[in-house]
Coordinates of C-alpha atoms and ligand atoms in Angstrom, one line a residue:
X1 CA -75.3 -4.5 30.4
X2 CA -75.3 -8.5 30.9
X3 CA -77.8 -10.5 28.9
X4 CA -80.1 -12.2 30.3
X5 CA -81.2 -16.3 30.0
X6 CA -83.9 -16.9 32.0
X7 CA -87.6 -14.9 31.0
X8 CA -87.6 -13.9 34.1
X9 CA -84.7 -11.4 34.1
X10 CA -85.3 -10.1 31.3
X11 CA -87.1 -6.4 31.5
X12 CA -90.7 -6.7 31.6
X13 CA -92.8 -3.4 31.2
X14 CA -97.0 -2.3 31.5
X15 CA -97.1 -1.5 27.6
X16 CA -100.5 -2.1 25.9
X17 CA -101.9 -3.7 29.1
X18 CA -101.8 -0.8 31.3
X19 CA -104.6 0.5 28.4
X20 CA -107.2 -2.1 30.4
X21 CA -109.6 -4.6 29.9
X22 CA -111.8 -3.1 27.0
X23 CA -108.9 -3.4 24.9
X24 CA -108.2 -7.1 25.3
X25 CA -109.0 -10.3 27.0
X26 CA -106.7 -12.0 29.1
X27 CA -106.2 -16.0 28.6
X28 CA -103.5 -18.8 28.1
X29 CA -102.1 -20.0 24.9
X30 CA -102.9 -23.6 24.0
X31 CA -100.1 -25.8 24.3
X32 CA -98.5 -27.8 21.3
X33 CA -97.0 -31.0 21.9
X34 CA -93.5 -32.5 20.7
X35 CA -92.6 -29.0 19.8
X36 CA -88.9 -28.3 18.4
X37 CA -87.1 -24.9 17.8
X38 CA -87.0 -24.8 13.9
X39 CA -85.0 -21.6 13.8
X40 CA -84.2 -18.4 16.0
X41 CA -82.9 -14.8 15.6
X42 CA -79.8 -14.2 18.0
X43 CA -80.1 -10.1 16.1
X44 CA -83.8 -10.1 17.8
X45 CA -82.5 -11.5 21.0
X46 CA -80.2 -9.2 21.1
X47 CA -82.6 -6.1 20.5
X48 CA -84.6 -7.8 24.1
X49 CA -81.2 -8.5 25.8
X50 CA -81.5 -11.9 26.0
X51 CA -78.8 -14.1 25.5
X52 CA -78.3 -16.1 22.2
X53 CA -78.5 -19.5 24.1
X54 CA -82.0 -18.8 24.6
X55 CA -82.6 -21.0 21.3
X56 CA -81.2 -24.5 23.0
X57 CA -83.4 -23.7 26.3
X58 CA -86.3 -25.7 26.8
X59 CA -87.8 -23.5 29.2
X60 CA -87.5 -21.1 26.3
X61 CA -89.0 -23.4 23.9
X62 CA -91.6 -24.1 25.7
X63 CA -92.6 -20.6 26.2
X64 CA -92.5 -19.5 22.7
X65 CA -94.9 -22.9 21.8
X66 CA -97.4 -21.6 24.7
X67 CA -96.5 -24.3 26.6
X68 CA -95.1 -22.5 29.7
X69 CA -96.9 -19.4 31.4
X70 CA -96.0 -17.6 34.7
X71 CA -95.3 -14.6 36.2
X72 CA -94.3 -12.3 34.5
X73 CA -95.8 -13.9 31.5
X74 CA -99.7 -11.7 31.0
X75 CA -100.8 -13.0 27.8
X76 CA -103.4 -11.3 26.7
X77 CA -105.3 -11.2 22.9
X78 CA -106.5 -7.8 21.4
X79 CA -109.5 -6.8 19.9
X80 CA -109.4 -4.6 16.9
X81 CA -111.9 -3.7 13.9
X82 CA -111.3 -3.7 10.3
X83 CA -112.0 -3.1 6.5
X84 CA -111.5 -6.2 4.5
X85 CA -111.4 -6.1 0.7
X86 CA -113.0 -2.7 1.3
X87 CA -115.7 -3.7 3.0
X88 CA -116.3 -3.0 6.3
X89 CA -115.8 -6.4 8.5
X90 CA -116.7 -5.5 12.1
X91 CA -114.8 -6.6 14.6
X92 CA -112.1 -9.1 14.1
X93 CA -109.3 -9.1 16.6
X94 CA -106.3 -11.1 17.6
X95 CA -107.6 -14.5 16.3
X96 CA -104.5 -16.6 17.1
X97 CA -102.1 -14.1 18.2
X98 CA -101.3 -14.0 21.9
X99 CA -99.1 -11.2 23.3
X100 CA -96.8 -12.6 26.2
X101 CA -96.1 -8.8 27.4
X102 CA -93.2 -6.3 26.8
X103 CA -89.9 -6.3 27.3
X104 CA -87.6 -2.8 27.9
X105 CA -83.7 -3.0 26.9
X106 CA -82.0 -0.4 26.4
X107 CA -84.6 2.5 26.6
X108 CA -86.6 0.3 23.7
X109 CA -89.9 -1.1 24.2
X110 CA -90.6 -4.7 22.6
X111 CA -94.3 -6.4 22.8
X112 CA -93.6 -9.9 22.1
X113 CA -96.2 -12.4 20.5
X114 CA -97.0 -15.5 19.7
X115 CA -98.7 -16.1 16.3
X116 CA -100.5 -19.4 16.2
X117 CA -101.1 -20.0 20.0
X118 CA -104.3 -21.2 20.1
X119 CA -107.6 -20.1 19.7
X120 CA -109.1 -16.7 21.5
X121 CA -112.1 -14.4 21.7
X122 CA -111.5 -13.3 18.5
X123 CA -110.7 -16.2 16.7
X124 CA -114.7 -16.4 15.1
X125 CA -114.8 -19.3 12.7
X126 CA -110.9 -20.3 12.8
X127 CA -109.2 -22.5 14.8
X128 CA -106.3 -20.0 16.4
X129 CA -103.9 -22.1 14.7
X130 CA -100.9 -21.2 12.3
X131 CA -99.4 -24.3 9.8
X132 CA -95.6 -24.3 9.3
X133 CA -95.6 -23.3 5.6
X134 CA -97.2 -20.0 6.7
X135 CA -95.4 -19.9 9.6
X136 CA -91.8 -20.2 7.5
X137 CA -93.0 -17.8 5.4
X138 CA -93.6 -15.0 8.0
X139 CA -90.4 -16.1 10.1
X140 CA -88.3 -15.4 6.8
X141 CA -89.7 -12.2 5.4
X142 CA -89.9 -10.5 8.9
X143 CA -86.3 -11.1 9.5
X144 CA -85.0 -10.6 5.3
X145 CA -87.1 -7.3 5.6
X146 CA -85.4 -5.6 8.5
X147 CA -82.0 -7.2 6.5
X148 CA -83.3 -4.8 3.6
X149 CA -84.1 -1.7 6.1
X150 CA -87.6 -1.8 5.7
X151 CA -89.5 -1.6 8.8
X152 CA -91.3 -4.5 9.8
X153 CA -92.1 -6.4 12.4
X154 CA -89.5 -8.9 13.5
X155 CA -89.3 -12.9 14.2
X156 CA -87.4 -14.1 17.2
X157 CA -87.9 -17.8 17.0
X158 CA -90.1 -20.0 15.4
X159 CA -91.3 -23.2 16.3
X160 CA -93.1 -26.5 14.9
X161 CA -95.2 -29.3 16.4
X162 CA -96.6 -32.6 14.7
X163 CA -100.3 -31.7 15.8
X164 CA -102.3 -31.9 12.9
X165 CA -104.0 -28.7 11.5
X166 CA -106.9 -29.1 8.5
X167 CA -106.7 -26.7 5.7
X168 CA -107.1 -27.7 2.3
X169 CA -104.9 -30.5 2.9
X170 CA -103.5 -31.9 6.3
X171 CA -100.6 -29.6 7.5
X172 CA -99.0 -29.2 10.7
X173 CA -98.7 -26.5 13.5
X174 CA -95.7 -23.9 13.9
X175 CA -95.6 -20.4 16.1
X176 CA -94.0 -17.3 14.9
X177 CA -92.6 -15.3 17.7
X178 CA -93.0 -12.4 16.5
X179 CA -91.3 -8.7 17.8
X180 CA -92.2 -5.1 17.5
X181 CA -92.6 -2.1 19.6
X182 CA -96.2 -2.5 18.6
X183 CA -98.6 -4.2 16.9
X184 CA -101.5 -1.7 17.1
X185 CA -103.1 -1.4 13.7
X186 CA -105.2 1.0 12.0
X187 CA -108.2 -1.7 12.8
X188 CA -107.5 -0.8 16.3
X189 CA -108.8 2.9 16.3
X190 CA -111.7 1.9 13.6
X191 CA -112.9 -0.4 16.4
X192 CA -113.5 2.3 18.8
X193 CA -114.8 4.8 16.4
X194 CA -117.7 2.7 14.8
X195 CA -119.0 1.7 18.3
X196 CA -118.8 4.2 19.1
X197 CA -116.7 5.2 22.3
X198 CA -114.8 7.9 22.2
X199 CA -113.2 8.2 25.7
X200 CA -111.4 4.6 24.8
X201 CA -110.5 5.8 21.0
X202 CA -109.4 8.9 23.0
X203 CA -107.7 6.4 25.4
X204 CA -106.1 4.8 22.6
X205 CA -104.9 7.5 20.7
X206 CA -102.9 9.3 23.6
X207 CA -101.7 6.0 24.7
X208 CA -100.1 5.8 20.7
X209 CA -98.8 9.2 21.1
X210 CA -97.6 8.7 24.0
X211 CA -95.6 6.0 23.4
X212 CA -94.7 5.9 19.6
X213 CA -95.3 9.8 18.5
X214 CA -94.3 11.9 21.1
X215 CA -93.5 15.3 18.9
X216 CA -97.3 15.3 18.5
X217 CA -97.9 15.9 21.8
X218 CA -95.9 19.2 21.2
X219 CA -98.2 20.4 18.6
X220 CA -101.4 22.9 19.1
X221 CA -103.5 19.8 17.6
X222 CA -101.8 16.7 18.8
X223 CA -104.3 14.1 16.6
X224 CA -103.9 15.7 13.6
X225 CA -100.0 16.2 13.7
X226 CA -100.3 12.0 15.0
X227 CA -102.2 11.5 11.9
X228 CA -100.2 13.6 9.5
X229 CA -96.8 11.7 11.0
X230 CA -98.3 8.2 10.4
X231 CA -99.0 8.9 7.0
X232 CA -95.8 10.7 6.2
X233 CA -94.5 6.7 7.6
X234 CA -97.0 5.2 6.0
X235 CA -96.3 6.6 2.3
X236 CA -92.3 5.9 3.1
X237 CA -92.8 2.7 4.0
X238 CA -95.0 1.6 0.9
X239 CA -92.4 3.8 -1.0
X240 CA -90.1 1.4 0.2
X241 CA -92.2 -1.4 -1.1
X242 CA -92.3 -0.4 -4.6
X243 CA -88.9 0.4 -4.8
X244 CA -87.5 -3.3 -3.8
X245 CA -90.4 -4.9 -5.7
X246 CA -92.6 -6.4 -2.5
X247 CA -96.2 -7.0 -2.5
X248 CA -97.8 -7.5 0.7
X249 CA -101.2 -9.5 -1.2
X250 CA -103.7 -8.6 1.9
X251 CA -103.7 -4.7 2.6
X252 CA -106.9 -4.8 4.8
X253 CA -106.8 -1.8 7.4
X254 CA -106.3 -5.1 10.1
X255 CA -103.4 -5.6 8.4
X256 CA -102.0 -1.8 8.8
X257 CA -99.5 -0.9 11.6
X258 CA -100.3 2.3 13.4
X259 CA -96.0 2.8 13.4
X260 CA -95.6 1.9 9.8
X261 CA -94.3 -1.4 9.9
X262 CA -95.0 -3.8 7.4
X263 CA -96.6 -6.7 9.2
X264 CA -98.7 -9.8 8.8
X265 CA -96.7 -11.6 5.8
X266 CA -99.6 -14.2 4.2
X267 CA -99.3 -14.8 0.7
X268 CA -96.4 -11.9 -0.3
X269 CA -94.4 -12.3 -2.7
X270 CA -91.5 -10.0 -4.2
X271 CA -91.3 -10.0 -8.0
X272 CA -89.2 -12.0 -9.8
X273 CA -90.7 -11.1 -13.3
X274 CA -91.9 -8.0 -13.6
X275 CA -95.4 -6.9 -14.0
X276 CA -96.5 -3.6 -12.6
X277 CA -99.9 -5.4 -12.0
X278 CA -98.8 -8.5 -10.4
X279 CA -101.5 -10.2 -8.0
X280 CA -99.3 -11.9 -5.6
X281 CA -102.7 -13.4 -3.1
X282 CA -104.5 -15.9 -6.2
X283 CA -107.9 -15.1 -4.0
X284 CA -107.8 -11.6 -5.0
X285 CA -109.3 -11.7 -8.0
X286 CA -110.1 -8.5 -9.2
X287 CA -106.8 -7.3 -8.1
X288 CA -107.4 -4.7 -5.6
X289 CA -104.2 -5.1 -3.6
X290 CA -102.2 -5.6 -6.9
X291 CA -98.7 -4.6 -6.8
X292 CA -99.3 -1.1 -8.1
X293 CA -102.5 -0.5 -6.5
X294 CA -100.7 -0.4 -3.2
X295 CA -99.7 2.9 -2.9
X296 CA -103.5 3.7 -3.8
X297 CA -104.6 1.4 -1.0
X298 CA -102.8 3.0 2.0
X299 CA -104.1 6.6 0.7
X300 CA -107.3 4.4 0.9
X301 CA -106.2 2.9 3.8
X302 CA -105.6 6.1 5.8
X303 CA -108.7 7.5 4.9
X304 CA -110.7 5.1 7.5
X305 CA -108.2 5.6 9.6
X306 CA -108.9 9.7 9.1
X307 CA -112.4 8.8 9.6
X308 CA -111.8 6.9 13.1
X309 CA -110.4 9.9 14.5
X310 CA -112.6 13.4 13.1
X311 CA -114.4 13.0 16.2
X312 CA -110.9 13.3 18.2
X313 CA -109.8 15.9 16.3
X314 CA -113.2 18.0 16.2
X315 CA -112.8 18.5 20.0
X316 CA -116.4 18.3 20.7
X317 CA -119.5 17.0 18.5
X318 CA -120.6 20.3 17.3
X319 CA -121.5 20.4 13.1
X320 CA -118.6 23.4 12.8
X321 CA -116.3 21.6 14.6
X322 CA -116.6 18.1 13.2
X323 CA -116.7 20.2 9.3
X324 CA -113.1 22.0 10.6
X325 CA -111.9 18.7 11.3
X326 CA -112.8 16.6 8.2
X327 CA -111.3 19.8 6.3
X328 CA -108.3 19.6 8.2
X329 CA -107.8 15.6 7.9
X330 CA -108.5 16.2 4.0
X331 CA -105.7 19.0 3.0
X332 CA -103.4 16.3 5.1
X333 CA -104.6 13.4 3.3
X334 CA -104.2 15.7 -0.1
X335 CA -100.4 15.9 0.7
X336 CA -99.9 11.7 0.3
X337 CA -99.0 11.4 -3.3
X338 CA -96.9 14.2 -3.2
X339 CA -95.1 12.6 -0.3
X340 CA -94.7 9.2 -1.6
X341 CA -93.4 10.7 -4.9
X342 CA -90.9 12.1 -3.2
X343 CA -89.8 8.7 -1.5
X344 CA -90.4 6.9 -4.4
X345 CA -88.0 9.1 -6.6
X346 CA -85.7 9.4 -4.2
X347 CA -85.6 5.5 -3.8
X348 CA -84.9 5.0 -7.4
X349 CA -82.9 7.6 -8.3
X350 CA -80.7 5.7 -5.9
X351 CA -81.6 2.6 -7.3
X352 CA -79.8 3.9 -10.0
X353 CA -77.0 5.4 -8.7
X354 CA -77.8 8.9 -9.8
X355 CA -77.6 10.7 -6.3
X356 CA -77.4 14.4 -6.1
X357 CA -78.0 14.9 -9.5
X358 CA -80.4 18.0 -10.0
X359 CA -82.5 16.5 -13.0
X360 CA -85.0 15.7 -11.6
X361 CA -87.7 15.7 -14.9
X362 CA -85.3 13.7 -16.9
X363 CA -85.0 11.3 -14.2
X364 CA -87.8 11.0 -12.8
X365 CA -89.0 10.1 -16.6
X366 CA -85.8 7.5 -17.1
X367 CA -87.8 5.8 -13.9
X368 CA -91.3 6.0 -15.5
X369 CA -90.1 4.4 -18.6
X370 CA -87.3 1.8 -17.4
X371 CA -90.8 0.7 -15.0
X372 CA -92.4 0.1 -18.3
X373 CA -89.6 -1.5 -20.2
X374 CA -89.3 -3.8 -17.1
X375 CA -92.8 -4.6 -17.2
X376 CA -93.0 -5.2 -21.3
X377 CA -89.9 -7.4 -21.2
X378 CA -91.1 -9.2 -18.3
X379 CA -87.3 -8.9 -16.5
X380 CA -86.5 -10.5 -13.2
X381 CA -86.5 -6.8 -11.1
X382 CA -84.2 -7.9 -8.5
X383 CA -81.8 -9.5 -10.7
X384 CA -82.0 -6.3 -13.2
X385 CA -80.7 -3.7 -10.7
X386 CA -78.4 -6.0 -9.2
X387 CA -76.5 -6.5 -13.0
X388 CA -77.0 -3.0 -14.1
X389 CA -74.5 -1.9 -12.0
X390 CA -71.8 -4.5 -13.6
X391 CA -73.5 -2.6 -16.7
X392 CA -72.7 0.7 -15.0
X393 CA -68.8 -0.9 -14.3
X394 CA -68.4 -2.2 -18.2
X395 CA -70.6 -0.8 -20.6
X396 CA -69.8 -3.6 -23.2
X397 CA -71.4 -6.4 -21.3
X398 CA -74.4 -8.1 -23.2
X399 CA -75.9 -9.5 -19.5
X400 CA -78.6 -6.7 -19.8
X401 CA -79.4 -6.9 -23.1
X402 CA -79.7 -10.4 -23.2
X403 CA -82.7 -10.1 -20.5
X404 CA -84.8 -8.0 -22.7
X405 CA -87.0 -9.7 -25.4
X406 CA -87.3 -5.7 -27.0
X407 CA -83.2 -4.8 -27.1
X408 CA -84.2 -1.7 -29.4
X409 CA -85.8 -0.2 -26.6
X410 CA -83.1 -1.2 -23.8
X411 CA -80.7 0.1 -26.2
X412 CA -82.6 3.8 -26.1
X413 CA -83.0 3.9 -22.3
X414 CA -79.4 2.8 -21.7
X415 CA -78.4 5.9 -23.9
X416 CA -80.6 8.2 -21.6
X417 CA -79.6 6.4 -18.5
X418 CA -75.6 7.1 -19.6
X419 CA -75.8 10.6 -20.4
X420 CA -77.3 11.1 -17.0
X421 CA -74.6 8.6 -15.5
X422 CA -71.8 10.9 -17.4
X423 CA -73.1 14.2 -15.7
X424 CA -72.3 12.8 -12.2
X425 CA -68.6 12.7 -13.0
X426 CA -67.6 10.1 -11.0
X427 CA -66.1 6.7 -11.7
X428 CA -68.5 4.3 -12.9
X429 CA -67.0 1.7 -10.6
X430 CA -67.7 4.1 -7.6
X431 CA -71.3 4.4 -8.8
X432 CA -71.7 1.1 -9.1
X433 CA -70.5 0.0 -5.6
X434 CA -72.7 2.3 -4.4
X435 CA -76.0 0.8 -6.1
X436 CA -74.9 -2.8 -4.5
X437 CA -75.5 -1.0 -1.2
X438 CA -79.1 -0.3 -2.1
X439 CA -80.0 -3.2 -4.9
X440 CA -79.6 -6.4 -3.2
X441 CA -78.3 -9.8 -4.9
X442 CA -80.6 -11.9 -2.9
X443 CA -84.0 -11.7 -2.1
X444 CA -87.1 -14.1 -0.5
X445 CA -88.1 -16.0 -3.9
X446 CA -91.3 -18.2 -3.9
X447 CA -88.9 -20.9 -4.9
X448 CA -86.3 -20.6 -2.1
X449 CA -89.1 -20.4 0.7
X450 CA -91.3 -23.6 -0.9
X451 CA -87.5 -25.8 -1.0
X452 CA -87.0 -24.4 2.6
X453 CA -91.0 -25.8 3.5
X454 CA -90.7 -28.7 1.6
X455 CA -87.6 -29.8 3.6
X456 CA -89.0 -28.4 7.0
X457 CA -92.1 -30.4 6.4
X458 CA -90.0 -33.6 6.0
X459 CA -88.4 -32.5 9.5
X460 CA -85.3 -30.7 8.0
X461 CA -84.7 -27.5 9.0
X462 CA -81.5 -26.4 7.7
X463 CA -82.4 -25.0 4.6
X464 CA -84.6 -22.7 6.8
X465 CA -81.6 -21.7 8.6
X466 CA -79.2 -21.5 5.8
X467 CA -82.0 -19.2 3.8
X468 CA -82.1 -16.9 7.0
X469 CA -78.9 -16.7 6.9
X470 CA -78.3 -15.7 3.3
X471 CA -80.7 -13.0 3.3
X472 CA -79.5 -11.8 6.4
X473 CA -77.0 -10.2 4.4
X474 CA -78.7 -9.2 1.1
X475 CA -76.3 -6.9 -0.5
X476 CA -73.5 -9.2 -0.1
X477 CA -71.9 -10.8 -2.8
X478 CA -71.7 -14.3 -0.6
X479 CA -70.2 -16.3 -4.3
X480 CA -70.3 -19.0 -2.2
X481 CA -74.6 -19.2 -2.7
X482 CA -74.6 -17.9 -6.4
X483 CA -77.2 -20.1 -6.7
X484 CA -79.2 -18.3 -5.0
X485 CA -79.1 -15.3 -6.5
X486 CA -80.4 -16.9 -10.1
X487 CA -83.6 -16.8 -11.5
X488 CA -86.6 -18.4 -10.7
X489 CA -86.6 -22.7 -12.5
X490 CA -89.5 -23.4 -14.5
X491 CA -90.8 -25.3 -12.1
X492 CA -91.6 -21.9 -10.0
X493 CA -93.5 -20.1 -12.3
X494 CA -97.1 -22.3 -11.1
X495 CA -96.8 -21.8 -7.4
X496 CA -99.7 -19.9 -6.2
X497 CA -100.1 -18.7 -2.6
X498 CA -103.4 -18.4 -1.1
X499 CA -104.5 -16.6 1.9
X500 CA -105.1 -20.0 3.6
X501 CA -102.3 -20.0 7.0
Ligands
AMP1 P1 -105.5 -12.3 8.3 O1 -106.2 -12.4 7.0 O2 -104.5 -13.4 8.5 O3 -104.9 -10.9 8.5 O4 -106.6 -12.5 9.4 C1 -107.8 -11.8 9.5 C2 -108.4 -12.1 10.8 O5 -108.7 -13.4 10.9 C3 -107.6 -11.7 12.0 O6 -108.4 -11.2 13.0 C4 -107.0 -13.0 12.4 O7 -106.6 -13.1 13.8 C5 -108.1 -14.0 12.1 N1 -107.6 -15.3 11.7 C6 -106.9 -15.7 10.6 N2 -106.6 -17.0 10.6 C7 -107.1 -17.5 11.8 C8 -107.2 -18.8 12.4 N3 -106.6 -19.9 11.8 N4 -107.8 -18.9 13.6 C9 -108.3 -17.8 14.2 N5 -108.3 -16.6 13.7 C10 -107.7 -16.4 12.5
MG2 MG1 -104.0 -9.9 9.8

């Protein structure tokens, strides 16, 4: 199949817009001036069929600043609901993001969107704008993400302008394309149940299955199995989280993808030192979406969205029916622990490089009790797993032990973790290789995303680029950008990152 330049050829489909008009509003982006292409994705370009030289096309660019709109082009802006801080909010809705339609390749569906593109229905007190240190940060965690196989949503390009934008200083404006075969979130359905209107939540939900679940619409009850599969993707996915160390800093039900995806990066941050109660947005201050509160908050999480659709599952709006359905939506909701245990486990044991080892007490206890001699010794976690499998290789190297302020303890875990190692009976350099598949050297530091702004902001962009680049391949050794791989400077250990974007 050729690729395609020009926005016209490429594949453009009815996705979310065939739903109609209650679900969105229809308007332009507002156009940026002096825009310039900061960075691009040719791996996302590929996934729409569009050919790489799309990044040195100024029709391009000025399409992915909002400058440019025709036919095909249908932006629209949706309007979803939402629990904030676990409150309920109301209605919030696509403040600043504007979809430009959906693209088919290759039997995929892609809804492409531009974050920052100007204000919209929905944009209440804010002014539809995105700045570029927010914008950089999204750009590079959507794309290092998918490097780690973590589903997310994905960046194709972004873009910067010199137009002014106020927060709590002067910044300027960027967009982040952004990619996914949806962006539906759980706010979506909570906005049709709390009016409520059930032929449109109805509307919505068989659209979703539809679409993204179709071996629900096998089942005798097609809502509950569509439920029960997005939390089965939901617990893998935060699974996923824990296990590389990310946290996402705002897990408002807005902020939840109906397919799973991790999505809206604001003030994330993956850990460097290790503490199991790491607050990663400095506005949350009592911690609620703390890095170990997580997997708490999307069992919280799904139960508004099991709430949003009793009504759907009841059938009808009878007492007996609505109790069978809130019965039914519990014993699945019961099962989310379990299920992320499972992932979890499974994640780590990996982690660790004991696969297919039928301990599961004794390891599942190693993991419990390396989490806490992480957390006590305050050790870098990326960096840990990366050297323990040189540790694994050659037992006599001092590079663990020399990150743990407690070595006594190290020194009993190690023993545990060995005998375990032994009982695989394979070679340890096997073992090893096989943990650098899964424990990546390099990972999206604070540090290495505020140099990358810093520059950007001065009009470089190449440490952007470069930092795209490198994480593009995170389990590579890549000697050449050692430095990269090191541990935070001192100078890191203030920066603070704030909802503000
Ligand atoms: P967030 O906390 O970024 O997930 O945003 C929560 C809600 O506020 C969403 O509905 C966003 O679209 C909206 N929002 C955030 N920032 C802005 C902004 N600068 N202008 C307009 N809407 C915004
Ligand atoms: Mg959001």
């Amino acid at each position: 199949m050729p690729v395609k330049h020009s926005f016209q050829d490429l594949q453009w489909t009815q996705g979310f817009i065939s739903l109609g008009p209650h679900f969105f509003t229809e308007l332009n982006p507002t156009p940026l001036s002096s825009v310039r292409m900061v960075a691009n994705s040719p791996s996302v370009a590929e996934l729409l069929g569009l050919s790489a030289s799309f990044a040195t096309d100024t029709e391009w660019l000025n399409i992915l600043s909002g400058n440019h709109i025709e036919e095909p082009l249908k932006p629209i802006a949706t309007v979803y609901s939402g629990h904030q801080f676990g409150v309920w909010a109301g209605q919030l809705g696509d403040g600043r993001a504007i979809m430009l339609g959906e693209v088919e390749h290759r039997g995929s569906f892609w809804e492409i969107q531009l974050k920052g593109a100007g204000k919209t229905p929905y944009s209440r007190m804010g002014d539809g704008k995105a700045v570029l240190r927010s914008s950089i940060r999204e750009y590079l965690c959507s794309e290092a993400m998918a490097s780690l196989n973590i589903p997310t949503t994905r960046a194709l390009a972004l873009v910067a302008s010199p137009v002014q934008v106020v927060r709590e200083t002067l910044e300027t404006a960027a967009v982040v394309t952004r990619v996914a075969p949806s962006f539906i979130r759980f706010g979506h359905f909570e906005h049709f149940a709390n009016q409520p209107d059930i032929s449109l939540l109805k509307q919505l939900a068989d659209f979703v299955i539809t679409q993204y679940y179709p071996d629900s619409k096998l089942s005798l009850t097609p809502y509950l199995h569509f439920f029960g599969e997005v939390l089965k993707r939901s617990a893998q996915l935060v699974a996923q989280w824990q296990a590389i160390g990310f946290c996402h800093g705002v897990l408002n039900t807005d902020n939840m993808s109906i397919l799973a995806l991790s999505m809206d990066y604001g003030p994330y941050g993956f850990m460097d030192a290790f503490d199991m109660n790491h607050i990663c947005n400095h506005t949350d201050t009592q911690g609620r979406y703390s890095f170990s509160n997580q997997p708490q908050v999307f069992h919280w999480n799904l139960v508004r969205l099991a709430e949003s659709l009793v009504l759907l599952i009841a059938g009808d709006a009878s007492e007996e029916s609505t109790e069978r359905a809130v019965e039914e939506l519990k014993s699945s909701l019961a099962v989310f622990p379990e299920i992320y245990q499972e992932n979890y486990q499974e994640l780590m044991r990996t982690k660790l490089g004991l696969v297919n080892l039928s301990f599961d007490q004794q390891t599942s206890d190693l993991i419990k009790d390396l989490i806490t001699l992480l957390h006590d010794n305050r050790v870098d976690y990326t960096y840990f797993f990366r050297q323990l499998a040189t540790w694994v290789e050659n037992p006599t190297t001092k590079i663990i032990e020399d990150l743990m302020m407690n070595r006594l303890t190290w020194g009993n875990w190690s023993n545990r973790y060995r005998k375990l190692l032994d009982i695989l009976n394979k070679p340890n350099s096997e073992i090893a290789q096989q943990m650098r598949l899964v424990n990546p050297k390099y990972i999206l530091r604070q540090h290495l995303a505020q140099v990358a702004i810093d520059r950007s902001q001065q009009g470089d962009d190449s440490e952007v680029q470069k930092l795209q680049s490198i994480l593009s391949k995170p389990f590579d050794e890549q000697p050449e950008f050692e430095a990269y791989a090191s541990l935070p400077p001192d100078w890191a250990q203030g920066l603070e990152v704030s909802c503000s974007s």
